[in-house]
Amino acid sequence: MDFEIDEKIADVLEKDFRNFKNKLFDLEDSFYENYKNNNYKDDTLYNYFIYAIINEKGILQKVYKKLINAGCDKKKVNDMFYCHLKFQHKANTMQWSFNELCELDLDIPIETDVKFSNYKFF
């Protein structure tokens, strides 16, 4: 699943992202080794960055206000965080649709207690 982030949002968060990346590399050398060997290094670390914002208490509110005060489109900011929160919820509860299992190439054993989304049309 691709998370597209508006260019203005990325520009506002660029300094914070660089600080996050540097602190992550300072914590443990294995992070840097994994970063060097990863073809999608910045995309992967940016997702970690967004999830760190979401998971730390009070940080999401501060970042949200920072983005809105910087003139970012409120709808795009809401969509960005909503997509990440939705994906995180699905990963935690294992509620994947069949399409998502195929699209994301998730290797989930069928024997596990997987809860699939159900839709009723009539």
mmCIF file of C-alpha atoms in Angstrom:
data_model
loop_
_atom_site.group_PDB
_atom_site.id
_atom_site.type_symbol
_atom_site.label_atom_id
_atom_site.label_comp_id
_atom_site.label_asym_id
_atom_site.label_seq_id
_atom_site.Cartn_x
_atom_site.Cartn_y
_atom_site.Cartn_z
ATOM 1 C CA MET A 1 0.000 0.000 0.000
ATOM 2 C CA ASP A 2 1.485 3.302 -1.044
ATOM 3 C CA PHE A 3 1.152 6.265 1.245
ATOM 4 C CA GLU A 4 1.378 9.437 -0.768
ATOM 5 C CA ILE A 5 2.361 12.526 1.160
ATOM 6 C CA ASP A 6 1.739 16.015 -0.130
ATOM 7 C CA GLU A 7 4.896 17.905 -1.071
ATOM 8 C CA LYS A 8 4.123 20.813 1.260
ATOM 9 C CA ILE A 9 3.625 18.434 4.193
ATOM 10 C CA ALA A 10 6.940 16.748 3.405
ATOM 11 C CA ASP A 11 8.671 20.137 3.246
ATOM 12 C CA VAL A 12 7.318 21.184 6.647
ATOM 13 C CA LEU A 13 8.346 17.879 8.234
ATOM 14 C CA GLU A 14 11.724 17.619 6.469
ATOM 15 C CA LYS A 15 13.816 19.002 9.351
ATOM 16 C CA ASP A 16 12.018 16.807 11.883
ATOM 17 C CA PHE A 17 12.512 13.782 9.628
ATOM 18 C CA ARG A 18 16.258 14.432 9.370
ATOM 19 C CA ASN A 19 16.486 14.742 13.160
ATOM 20 C CA PHE A 20 14.520 11.501 13.579
ATOM 21 C CA LYS A 21 16.774 9.694 11.122
ATOM 22 C CA ASN A 22 19.960 10.914 12.825
ATOM 23 C CA LYS A 23 18.718 9.945 16.284
ATOM 24 C CA LEU A 24 17.684 6.531 15.002
ATOM 25 C CA PHE A 25 21.159 5.927 13.562
ATOM 26 C CA ASP A 26 22.777 7.089 16.807
ATOM 27 C CA LEU A 27 20.736 4.574 18.823
ATOM 28 C CA GLU A 28 22.069 1.480 17.141
ATOM 29 C CA ASP A 29 24.484 0.734 14.322
ATOM 30 C CA SER A 30 22.253 -1.998 12.886
ATOM 31 C CA PHE A 31 19.707 0.652 11.818
ATOM 32 C CA TYR A 32 22.321 2.276 9.616
ATOM 33 C CA GLU A 33 23.410 -1.062 8.145
ATOM 34 C CA ASN A 34 19.800 -1.915 7.280
ATOM 35 C CA TYR A 35 19.349 1.573 5.828
ATOM 36 C CA LYS A 36 22.350 1.228 3.509
ATOM 37 C CA ASN A 37 21.136 -2.132 2.191
ATOM 38 C CA ASN A 38 17.513 -1.104 1.625
ATOM 39 C CA ASN A 39 16.420 0.004 -1.860
ATOM 40 C CA TYR A 40 13.418 1.880 -0.438
ATOM 41 C CA LYS A 41 15.354 3.390 2.452
ATOM 42 C CA ASP A 42 13.756 6.834 2.643
ATOM 43 C CA ASP A 43 10.219 5.525 2.113
ATOM 44 C CA THR A 44 10.658 2.931 4.852
ATOM 45 C CA LEU A 45 12.157 5.407 7.314
ATOM 46 C CA TYR A 46 9.465 7.978 6.515
ATOM 47 C CA ASN A 47 6.802 5.416 7.414
ATOM 48 C CA TYR A 48 8.640 4.738 10.693
ATOM 49 C CA PHE A 49 8.720 8.492 11.249
ATOM 50 C CA ILE A 50 4.963 8.868 10.737
ATOM 51 C CA TYR A 51 4.239 5.880 12.991
ATOM 52 C CA ALA A 52 6.497 7.381 15.673
ATOM 53 C CA ILE A 53 4.453 10.577 15.457
ATOM 54 C CA ILE A 54 1.211 8.616 15.789
ATOM 55 C CA ASN A 55 2.363 6.391 18.651
ATOM 56 C CA GLU A 56 3.952 8.985 20.925
ATOM 57 C CA LYS A 57 1.429 10.536 23.272
ATOM 58 C CA GLY A 58 0.751 14.197 22.467
ATOM 59 C CA ILE A 59 3.089 14.353 19.469
ATOM 60 C CA LEU A 60 0.364 13.842 16.867
ATOM 61 C CA GLN A 61 -1.497 16.906 18.151
ATOM 62 C CA LYS A 62 1.648 19.059 18.050
ATOM 63 C CA VAL A 63 2.609 17.930 14.546
ATOM 64 C CA TYR A 64 -0.966 18.391 13.322
ATOM 65 C CA LYS A 65 -1.044 21.976 14.626
ATOM 66 C CA LYS A 66 2.401 22.632 13.150
ATOM 67 C CA LEU A 67 1.252 21.463 9.704
ATOM 68 C CA ILE A 68 -1.989 23.460 9.788
ATOM 69 C CA ASN A 69 -0.195 26.600 11.014
ATOM 70 C CA ALA A 70 2.344 26.208 8.203
ATOM 71 C CA GLY A 71 -0.498 26.433 5.682
ATOM 72 C CA CYS A 72 -0.846 22.778 4.716
ATOM 73 C CA ASP A 73 -4.230 21.692 3.378
ATOM 74 C CA LYS A 74 -6.257 20.350 6.307
ATOM 75 C CA LYS A 75 -7.900 17.642 4.183
ATOM 76 C CA LYS A 76 -4.528 16.326 2.964
ATOM 77 C CA VAL A 77 -3.110 16.296 6.503
ATOM 78 C CA ASN A 78 -6.185 14.430 7.774
ATOM 79 C CA ASP A 79 -5.999 11.930 4.890
ATOM 80 C CA MET A 80 -2.308 11.248 5.519
ATOM 81 C CA PHE A 81 -2.763 10.489 9.209
ATOM 82 C CA TYR A 82 -6.025 8.609 8.589
ATOM 83 C CA CYS A 83 -4.343 6.256 6.102
ATOM 84 C CA HIS A 84 -1.525 5.485 8.515
ATOM 85 C CA LEU A 85 -3.880 5.022 11.465
ATOM 86 C CA LYS A 86 -6.146 2.764 9.405
ATOM 87 C CA PHE A 87 -3.219 0.640 8.233
ATOM 88 C CA GLN A 88 -1.868 0.386 11.773
ATOM 89 C CA HIS A 89 -5.287 -0.685 13.069
ATOM 90 C CA LYS A 90 -5.604 -3.346 10.369
ATOM 91 C CA ALA A 91 -2.127 -4.654 11.182
ATOM 92 C CA ASN A 92 -2.897 -4.816 14.906
ATOM 93 C CA THR A 93 -6.293 -6.505 14.538
ATOM 94 C CA MET A 94 -5.431 -8.618 11.469
ATOM 95 C CA GLN A 95 -8.547 -7.417 9.638
ATOM 96 C CA TRP A 96 -7.412 -7.571 6.036
ATOM 97 C CA SER A 97 -9.601 -7.821 2.986
ATOM 98 C CA PHE A 98 -8.716 -10.481 0.449
ATOM 99 C CA ASN A 99 -7.688 -7.735 -1.973
ATOM 100 C CA GLU A 100 -5.279 -6.252 0.596
ATOM 101 C CA LEU A 101 -3.761 -9.667 1.280
ATOM 102 C CA CYS A 102 -3.059 -10.065 -2.426
ATOM 103 C CA GLU A 103 -2.022 -6.461 -3.099
ATOM 104 C CA LEU A 104 0.357 -6.232 -0.137
ATOM 105 C CA ASP A 105 1.597 -9.799 -0.637
ATOM 106 C CA LEU A 106 1.044 -10.565 3.032
ATOM 107 C CA ASP A 107 2.256 -13.973 4.077
ATOM 108 C CA ILE A 108 -0.312 -14.816 6.733
ATOM 109 C CA PRO A 109 -0.855 -18.502 7.461
ATOM 110 C CA ILE A 110 -4.474 -19.494 6.979
ATOM 111 C CA GLU A 111 -4.365 -21.519 10.229
ATOM 112 C CA THR A 112 -4.129 -18.326 12.288
ATOM 113 C CA ASP A 113 -7.210 -16.512 13.483
ATOM 114 C CA VAL A 114 -7.508 -14.032 10.622
ATOM 115 C CA LYS A 115 -10.557 -11.782 10.635
ATOM 116 C CA PHE A 116 -11.573 -10.841 7.129
ATOM 117 C CA SER A 117 -13.718 -7.881 6.264
ATOM 118 C CA ASN A 118 -17.261 -8.775 5.311
ATOM 119 C CA TYR A 119 -19.604 -6.793 3.117
ATOM 120 C CA LYS A 120 -23.328 -7.251 2.700
ATOM 121 C CA PHE A 121 -24.752 -5.995 -0.561
ATOM 122 C CA PHE A 122 -28.425 -6.807 -0.003
#
